[in-house]
Short mmCIF file of C-alpha atoms and ligand atoms in Angstrom, two decimals:
data_model
loop_
_atom_site.label_atom_id
_atom_site.label_comp_id
_atom_site.label_asym_id
_atom_site.label_seq_id
_atom_site.Cartn_x
_atom_site.Cartn_y
_atom_site.Cartn_z
CA MET A 1 -32.65 5.73 -43.84
CA TYR A 2 -32.16 5.38 -47.60
CA CYS A 3 -28.94 5.03 -49.58
CA ARG A 4 -28.08 8.34 -51.22
CA LYS A 5 -26.68 6.56 -54.26
CA CYS A 6 -29.14 3.74 -55.09
CA GLY A 7 -32.09 4.67 -52.85
CA GLU A 8 -32.20 1.28 -51.11
CA GLN A 9 -33.64 1.27 -47.58
CA ILE A 10 -30.84 0.41 -45.14
CA LEU A 11 -30.24 0.31 -41.39
CA ASP A 12 -29.69 3.70 -39.72
CA GLU A 13 -26.35 2.53 -38.23
CA ALA A 14 -25.11 0.99 -41.50
CA VAL A 15 -21.71 2.29 -42.61
CA ILE A 16 -21.90 0.81 -46.14
CA CYS A 17 -25.01 0.13 -48.26
CA PRO A 18 -25.44 -3.67 -48.58
CA LYS A 19 -26.82 -3.32 -52.11
CA CYS A 20 -24.37 -1.03 -53.88
CA GLY A 21 -21.51 -0.82 -51.38
CA CYS A 22 -21.66 2.97 -51.28
CA GLU A 23 -20.59 4.66 -48.05
CA THR A 24 -23.53 6.11 -46.08
CA GLY A 25 -21.44 8.87 -44.50
CA ILE A 26 -21.80 7.44 -40.99
CA LYS A 27 -18.50 6.99 -39.21
CA ASN A 28 -18.54 3.96 -36.92
CA GLU A 29 -16.10 5.44 -34.43
CA LYS A 30 -15.53 3.79 -31.10
CA LEU A 31 -15.47 5.88 -27.94
CA PRO A 32 -11.98 6.41 -26.48
CA VAL A 33 -12.73 4.36 -23.35
CA LEU A 34 -9.52 2.34 -23.58
CA ASP A 35 -7.31 5.43 -23.22
CA ALA A 36 -8.94 6.36 -19.91
CA ASP A 37 -8.53 2.82 -18.59
CA GLU A 38 -4.87 2.74 -19.60
CA SER A 39 -4.07 6.01 -17.82
CA LYS A 40 -5.90 4.75 -14.73
CA THR A 41 -3.84 1.55 -14.77
CA GLY A 42 -0.68 3.64 -15.18
CA ILE A 43 -1.54 5.74 -12.12
CA GLY A 44 -2.32 2.55 -10.19
CA VAL A 45 1.08 1.08 -11.07
CA LEU A 46 2.85 4.30 -10.02
CA CYS A 47 0.94 4.44 -6.70
CA GLU A 48 1.77 0.80 -6.06
CA PHE A 49 5.43 1.43 -6.80
CA PHE A 50 5.74 4.48 -4.52
CA LEU A 51 3.76 2.84 -1.70
CA GLY A 52 6.11 -0.12 -1.94
CA LEU A 53 9.15 2.18 -1.76
CA ILE A 54 7.70 4.06 1.25
CA GLY A 55 7.05 0.70 2.95
CA LEU A 56 10.63 -0.35 2.25
CA ILE A 57 12.11 2.89 3.66
CA ILE A 58 9.94 2.68 6.82
CA GLY A 59 10.92 -0.97 7.29
CA LEU A 60 14.64 -0.19 6.84
CA CYS A 61 14.39 2.61 9.44
CA LEU A 62 12.62 0.33 11.94
CA TYR A 63 15.02 -2.59 11.83
CA LYS A 64 18.78 -2.37 12.46
CA GLU A 65 21.16 -3.58 9.76
CA GLY A 66 22.24 -7.24 9.91
CA THR A 67 19.50 -8.34 12.32
CA VAL A 68 17.21 -11.33 11.74
CA ALA A 69 14.21 -9.00 11.93
CA ARG A 70 15.55 -6.98 9.01
CA GLN A 71 16.29 -10.05 6.92
CA THR A 72 12.78 -11.38 7.61
CA PHE A 73 11.30 -8.00 6.74
CA MET A 74 13.24 -7.82 3.46
CA LYS A 75 12.06 -11.32 2.50
CA GLY A 76 8.43 -10.51 3.35
CA TRP A 77 8.58 -7.14 1.59
CA GLY A 78 10.14 -8.65 -1.51
CA ILE A 79 7.51 -11.40 -1.76
CA THR A 80 4.58 -9.00 -1.16
CA PHE A 81 5.87 -6.36 -3.56
CA GLY A 82 6.71 -8.97 -6.19
CA ILE A 83 3.25 -10.55 -6.01
CA SER A 84 1.45 -7.18 -6.19
CA ILE A 85 3.53 -6.10 -9.21
CA ALA A 86 2.87 -9.46 -10.87
CA PHE A 87 -0.89 -8.96 -10.31
CA LEU A 88 -0.74 -5.44 -11.75
CA VAL A 89 1.14 -6.65 -14.82
CA PHE A 90 -1.36 -9.51 -15.20
CA PHE A 91 -4.38 -7.15 -15.04
CA TYR A 92 -2.66 -4.65 -17.34
CA ILE A 93 -2.21 -7.34 -20.02
CA LEU A 94 -5.75 -8.69 -19.42
CA ILE A 95 -7.39 -5.24 -19.74
ZN1 LIG B 101 -26.81 1.86 -52.15
#
């Protein structure tokens, strides 16, 4: 295309004319892809959180209070849940 101010031939995707600096009228807008990814990550975090809670409730119902089995379960659950949350936070910051 040509600059509407100075008539210089410029690239079709150019936002500003390199010769006179005049705006070409093309808006170099980026697609809102990031927003979709963020909401997806948010849903993932929520799912992870609720699945973890469901797992905890099931585990607490299965094992009687004060038993070694329950203490072992709580330790295992805490480590697993902690690691998965850490991974989610890591990916959330990375993306
Ligand atoms: Zn120009």
